[in-house]
Amino acid sequence: MKWLLWFSLGVITLVVSWATGAAEKLMIVYPPPGHSTTSDRIFLLGTAPKAGNVLVNGKPIGRSAFGHFAPTVPLQLGKNQFTVAYGSQSVKLTIERIPSMISPPVQLGLIADSLEPKVDIVKPPGELVCFSAIATPGSVVTVSQGDFAMELSPQNNVKVLPANAAVLTNTTQIVSDQSGVYSACTRSAVSGKYTYTISQGNQTKQAQSKGKLTIRENFPTIVVTTDQAITRSGPGTDFSRLTPLPQGTQALVTGQEGNWLRLEYGAWIEQKETKTIERSTPPRSVIRGISSRNRSGQTEVLFPLEVPLPFSIRQEEQKLILTLHHVTAQTDTIFLGQNPVIDRIDFSQTHPDRVEYTLTMKTKQQWGYTTRYEGNTLVLAVRHPSVKPLVLLDPGHGSPNDLGARGPNGYPEKDVTLIVAKLLAKALKDKGIDVVLTRTKDEDLFPQQRVAMINRLRPTIALSLHYNALPDNGDAEHTQGIGTFWYHPQSHRLAQFLHDRLTLRLQRQSYGVFWHNLALTRPTIAPSVLLELGFMIHPQEFAWIVDPKAQKQLAQTLADSIVEWLKT
């Protein structure tokens, strides 16, 4: 998980035995010095010799048989002082809790960073434009530009949603309100920077939005310049990913926010992944006959278009559904022929501007797919089952610059993932399964490089091996177990199967099976699963994680489960 990167050693040096995790001195691994958080609690991760007591602000805490600890302590707003003591040794911690929401000014005023538009925005005439500000409650707030002026309304009970990671700590309840919010929307906005005015009695203050609104009649057409451009549901990386667009795709722009372009069919794309092209009319196409060809262990279905257009792919139970945007069907002929994976192809004009092709599969398990444009022809390549399986293993993290999670004694995740990956690779090879590892030693590998290896090597399945941690508000002392993560439906059965086998046969707790948008679960070329094989930060589970005998048993059980799944 991405939050695992913030672990760092405390100020006291420690000599440990990695095999047992036994400590010779007091050590605090997390939080690091000077840590700040918006959480109302935090866990203190560390270790000390197993004999004797560890005190936090004078009170004894629970520890594992090897002396590890991870108690959760409450945090008040502002600076919180903690002293962790063992015998004559002690570590002082200062942890600052900062507000999770923007507090409106007590004195008459506006929060400058809250004023919309925050970035330059381009919209067509007549489209709804919304203005908002965080300001002193009980005031009158107006927004104006030239002859345009509008009063904003105070919004009561504006709820603040928790982050996506809250699902992983079971803290998804909405518990906070944002106060001091004023907003209003209109279809009559004009171009320019907007001035906000707040008044109360005889007092008045003004501030200007950082961004500029531009109302534009005509928008350009863009072409995708990168291999697979990321598209999203909104203008920013916090929004959900949609089907990526291959190089050469053309689309009309209908709006812009900062560096993000809104495409005509609704997806957003970063401007840097595109370039503007000269085109007098919006990109449109008809589509006629559909054909296919079998090559290199896959079926390639060919969709000839007059211009490369955006599309979306949805994977369902025994179906792969392709939606072509800005396309009108004139399809009267589809040729599939004898095919090992696709039973038939159907189409439907679901909207005057969209046509949908449904590939019904012969089995429930799908083995991967890719898309690309060859000129104006969209090629949807559907993989066949492998004649000789290849398993790709990705030992998570991998260098001093990317340690991953840390155990209570500072032992890094990168080391244990590599140990288990090598044991698993040997166990699979002993069973006649070909294996490839993304790394065999300490190595700086970004997630994109690991994904590129999956796409290049085209394994039968790809497994990324990790060990878990939690954000600050997680309960490190009581959260343990194996977690499994998948993204595309073709990976769900594999994720559930491996999770069930590992928890049952190893008698380990289940953290759960999650749909999760992670770099190593996103590849479409093969069923791809990320395994979190236990919690590095759990005092008791950590001992199991670093036990060589348990590591061998885990690798053997995982190898048996992989072979069993491939057979069934």
PDB file of N, CA and C in Angstrom, residues 482-523:
ATOM      1  N   ILE A 482      -4.406 -11.944   6.378  1.00  0.00           N
ATOM      2  CA  ILE A 482      -4.061 -11.905   4.957  1.00  0.00           C
ATOM      3  C   ILE A 482      -5.127 -11.131   4.201  1.00  0.00           C
ATOM      4  N   GLY A 483      -4.691 -10.190   3.381  1.00  0.00           N
ATOM      5  CA  GLY A 483      -5.589  -9.412   2.538  1.00  0.00           C
ATOM      6  C   GLY A 483      -5.252  -9.634   1.075  1.00  0.00           C
ATOM      7  N   THR A 484      -6.277  -9.619   0.228  1.00  0.00           N
ATOM      8  CA  THR A 484      -6.080  -9.872  -1.196  1.00  0.00           C
ATOM      9  C   THR A 484      -6.813  -8.805  -1.988  1.00  0.00           C
ATOM     10  N   PHE A 485      -6.168  -8.315  -3.072  1.00  0.00           N
ATOM     11  CA  PHE A 485      -6.692  -7.179  -3.814  1.00  0.00           C
ATOM     12  C   PHE A 485      -6.738  -7.487  -5.311  1.00  0.00           C
ATOM     13  N   TRP A 486      -7.865  -7.133  -5.925  1.00  0.00           N
ATOM     14  CA  TRP A 486      -8.045  -7.334  -7.359  1.00  0.00           C
ATOM     15  C   TRP A 486      -8.723  -6.097  -7.935  1.00  0.00           C
ATOM     16  N   TYR A 487      -8.687  -5.970  -9.262  1.00  0.00           N
ATOM     17  CA  TYR A 487      -9.285  -4.799  -9.912  1.00  0.00           C
ATOM     18  C   TYR A 487     -10.210  -5.209 -11.059  1.00  0.00           C
ATOM     19  N   HIS A 488      -9.694  -5.962 -12.027  1.00  0.00           N
ATOM     20  CA  HIS A 488     -10.527  -6.407 -13.147  1.00  0.00           C
ATOM     21  C   HIS A 488     -11.238  -7.707 -12.776  1.00  0.00           C
ATOM     22  N   PRO A 489     -12.487  -7.884 -13.238  1.00  0.00           N
ATOM     23  CA  PRO A 489     -13.224  -9.112 -12.905  1.00  0.00           C
ATOM     24  C   PRO A 489     -12.481 -10.395 -13.244  1.00  0.00           C
ATOM     25  N   GLN A 490     -11.625 -10.383 -14.267  1.00  0.00           N
ATOM     26  CA  GLN A 490     -10.883 -11.587 -14.622  1.00  0.00           C
ATOM     27  C   GLN A 490      -9.947 -12.033 -13.504  1.00  0.00           C
ATOM     28  N   SER A 491      -9.679 -11.145 -12.547  1.00  0.00           N
ATOM     29  CA  SER A 491      -8.763 -11.466 -11.450  1.00  0.00           C
ATOM     30  C   SER A 491      -9.486 -11.868 -10.167  1.00  0.00           C
ATOM     31  N   HIS A 492     -10.796 -11.693 -10.126  1.00  0.00           N
ATOM     32  CA  HIS A 492     -11.523 -11.897  -8.867  1.00  0.00           C
ATOM     33  C   HIS A 492     -11.450 -13.342  -8.386  1.00  0.00           C
ATOM     34  N   ARG A 493     -11.698 -14.303  -9.289  1.00  0.00           N
ATOM     35  CA  ARG A 493     -11.688 -15.712  -8.859  1.00  0.00           C
ATOM     36  C   ARG A 493     -10.320 -16.120  -8.328  1.00  0.00           C
ATOM     37  N   LEU A 494      -9.268 -15.667  -8.984  1.00  0.00           N
ATOM     38  CA  LEU A 494      -7.923 -15.980  -8.520  1.00  0.00           C
ATOM     39  C   LEU A 494      -7.683 -15.389  -7.131  1.00  0.00           C
ATOM     40  N   ALA A 495      -8.084 -14.140  -6.943  1.00  0.00           N
ATOM     41  CA  ALA A 495      -7.890 -13.480  -5.648  1.00  0.00           C
ATOM     42  C   ALA A 495      -8.636 -14.216  -4.542  1.00  0.00           C
ATOM     43  N   GLN A 496      -9.893 -14.542  -4.785  1.00  0.00           N
ATOM     44  CA  GLN A 496     -10.697 -15.207  -3.764  1.00  0.00           C
ATOM     45  C   GLN A 496     -10.170 -16.610  -3.474  1.00  0.00           C
ATOM     46  N   PHE A 497      -9.771 -17.323  -4.523  1.00  0.00           N
ATOM     47  CA  PHE A 497      -9.271 -18.688  -4.367  1.00  0.00           C
ATOM     48  C   PHE A 497      -8.002 -18.697  -3.515  1.00  0.00           C
ATOM     49  N   LEU A 498      -7.039 -17.862  -3.862  1.00  0.00           N
ATOM     50  CA  LEU A 498      -5.787 -17.838  -3.109  1.00  0.00           C
ATOM     51  C   LEU A 498      -6.015 -17.390  -1.667  1.00  0.00           C
ATOM     52  N   HIS A 499      -6.864 -16.404  -1.498  1.00  0.00           N
ATOM     53  CA  HIS A 499      -7.160 -15.907  -0.150  1.00  0.00           C
ATOM     54  C   HIS A 499      -7.771 -17.006   0.714  1.00  0.00           C
ATOM     55  N   ASP A 500      -8.749 -17.709   0.181  1.00  0.00           N
ATOM     56  CA  ASP A 500      -9.419 -18.762   0.950  1.00  0.00           C
ATOM     57  C   ASP A 500      -8.464 -19.895   1.292  1.00  0.00           C
ATOM     58  N   ARG A 501      -7.621 -20.286   0.318  1.00  0.00           N
ATOM     59  CA  ARG A 501      -6.691 -21.379   0.577  1.00  0.00           C
ATOM     60  C   ARG A 501      -5.655 -20.989   1.641  1.00  0.00           C
ATOM     61  N   LEU A 502      -5.121 -19.798   1.532  1.00  0.00           N
ATOM     62  CA  LEU A 502      -4.080 -19.388   2.481  1.00  0.00           C
ATOM     63  C   LEU A 502      -4.631 -19.259   3.896  1.00  0.00           C
ATOM     64  N   THR A 503      -5.772 -18.607   4.048  1.00  0.00           N
ATOM     65  CA  THR A 503      -6.315 -18.418   5.390  1.00  0.00           C
ATOM     66  C   THR A 503      -6.742 -19.745   6.012  1.00  0.00           C
ATOM     67  N   LEU A 504      -7.280 -20.651   5.189  1.00  0.00           N
ATOM     68  CA  LEU A 504      -7.752 -21.932   5.710  1.00  0.00           C
ATOM     69  C   LEU A 504      -6.584 -22.863   6.032  1.00  0.00           C
ATOM     70  N   ARG A 505      -5.694 -23.057   5.080  1.00  0.00           N
ATOM     71  CA  ARG A 505      -4.639 -24.047   5.250  1.00  0.00           C
ATOM     72  C   ARG A 505      -3.530 -23.590   6.201  1.00  0.00           C
ATOM     73  N   LEU A 506      -3.331 -22.273   6.286  1.00  0.00           N
ATOM     74  CA  LEU A 506      -2.318 -21.761   7.211  1.00  0.00           C
ATOM     75  C   LEU A 506      -2.930 -21.339   8.543  1.00  0.00           C
ATOM     76  N   GLN A 507      -4.255 -21.389   8.618  1.00  0.00           N
ATOM     77  CA  GLN A 507      -4.991 -20.986   9.815  1.00  0.00           C
ATOM     78  C   GLN A 507      -4.621 -19.556  10.232  1.00  0.00           C
ATOM     79  N   ARG A 508      -4.618 -18.674   9.213  1.00  0.00           N
ATOM     80  CA  ARG A 508      -4.361 -17.260   9.451  1.00  0.00           C
ATOM     81  C   ARG A 508      -5.668 -16.481   9.387  1.00  0.00           C
ATOM     82  N   GLN A 509      -5.718 -15.373  10.092  1.00  0.00           N
ATOM     83  CA  GLN A 509      -6.911 -14.543  10.037  1.00  0.00           C
ATOM     84  C   GLN A 509      -7.074 -13.938   8.651  1.00  0.00           C
ATOM     85  N   SER A 510      -8.326 -13.613   8.316  1.00  0.00           N
ATOM     86  CA  SER A 510      -8.637 -12.962   7.041  1.00  0.00           C
ATOM     87  C   SER A 510      -8.811 -11.465   7.266  1.00  0.00           C
ATOM     88  N   TYR A 511      -8.001 -10.679   6.574  1.00  0.00           N
ATOM     89  CA  TYR A 511      -8.202  -9.227   6.567  1.00  0.00           C
ATOM     90  C   TYR A 511      -9.283  -8.866   5.557  1.00  0.00           C
ATOM     91  N   GLY A 512      -9.399  -9.674   4.491  1.00  0.00           N
ATOM     92  CA  GLY A 512     -10.471  -9.465   3.534  1.00  0.00           C
ATOM     93  C   GLY A 512      -9.997  -9.499   2.095  1.00  0.00           C
ATOM     94  N   VAL A 513     -10.969  -9.610   1.188  1.00  0.00           N
ATOM     95  CA  VAL A 513     -10.729  -9.549  -0.257  1.00  0.00           C
ATOM     96  C   VAL A 513     -11.331  -8.242  -0.752  1.00  0.00           C
ATOM     97  N   PHE A 514     -10.516  -7.395  -1.384  1.00  0.00           N
ATOM     98  CA  PHE A 514     -10.928  -6.045  -1.741  1.00  0.00           C
ATOM     99  C   PHE A 514     -10.796  -5.804  -3.245  1.00  0.00           C
ATOM    100  N   TRP A 515     -11.775  -5.126  -3.814  1.00  0.00           N
ATOM    101  CA  TRP A 515     -11.585  -4.491  -5.123  1.00  0.00           C
ATOM    102  C   TRP A 515     -10.806  -3.217  -4.845  1.00  0.00           C
ATOM    103  N   HIS A 516      -9.667  -3.052  -5.516  1.00  0.00           N
ATOM    104  CA  HIS A 516      -8.813  -1.902  -5.202  1.00  0.00           C
ATOM    105  C   HIS A 516      -8.047  -1.472  -6.453  1.00  0.00           C
ATOM    106  N   ASN A 517      -8.064  -0.174  -6.679  1.00  0.00           N
ATOM    107  CA  ASN A 517      -7.413   0.426  -7.837  1.00  0.00           C
ATOM    108  C   ASN A 517      -5.938   0.653  -7.531  1.00  0.00           C
ATOM    109  N   LEU A 518      -5.120  -0.383  -7.725  1.00  0.00           N
ATOM    110  CA  LEU A 518      -3.692  -0.321  -7.470  1.00  0.00           C
ATOM    111  C   LEU A 518      -2.933  -0.552  -8.773  1.00  0.00           C
ATOM    112  N   ALA A 519      -1.733   0.008  -8.862  1.00  0.00           N
ATOM    113  CA  ALA A 519      -0.948  -0.127 -10.093  1.00  0.00           C
ATOM    114  C   ALA A 519      -0.738  -1.583 -10.476  1.00  0.00           C
ATOM    115  N   LEU A 520      -0.486  -2.450  -9.481  1.00  0.00           N
ATOM    116  CA  LEU A 520      -0.176  -3.847  -9.784  1.00  0.00           C
ATOM    117  C   LEU A 520      -1.414  -4.722  -9.897  1.00  0.00           C
ATOM    118  N   THR A 521      -2.609  -4.158  -9.714  1.00  0.00           N
ATOM    119  CA  THR A 521      -3.833  -4.916 -10.006  1.00  0.00           C
ATOM    120  C   THR A 521      -4.479  -4.438 -11.308  1.00  0.00           C
ATOM    121  N   ARG A 522      -3.992  -3.339 -11.882  1.00  0.00           N
ATOM    122  CA  ARG A 522      -4.633  -2.754 -13.064  1.00  0.00           C
ATOM    123  C   ARG A 522      -4.293  -3.394 -14.403  1.00  0.00           C
ATOM    124  N   PRO A 523      -3.178  -4.126 -14.564  1.00  0.00           N
ATOM    125  CA  PRO A 523      -2.896  -4.674 -15.892  1.00  0.00           C
ATOM    126  C   PRO A 523      -4.049  -5.531 -16.424  1.00  0.00           C
TER     127      PRO A 523
END
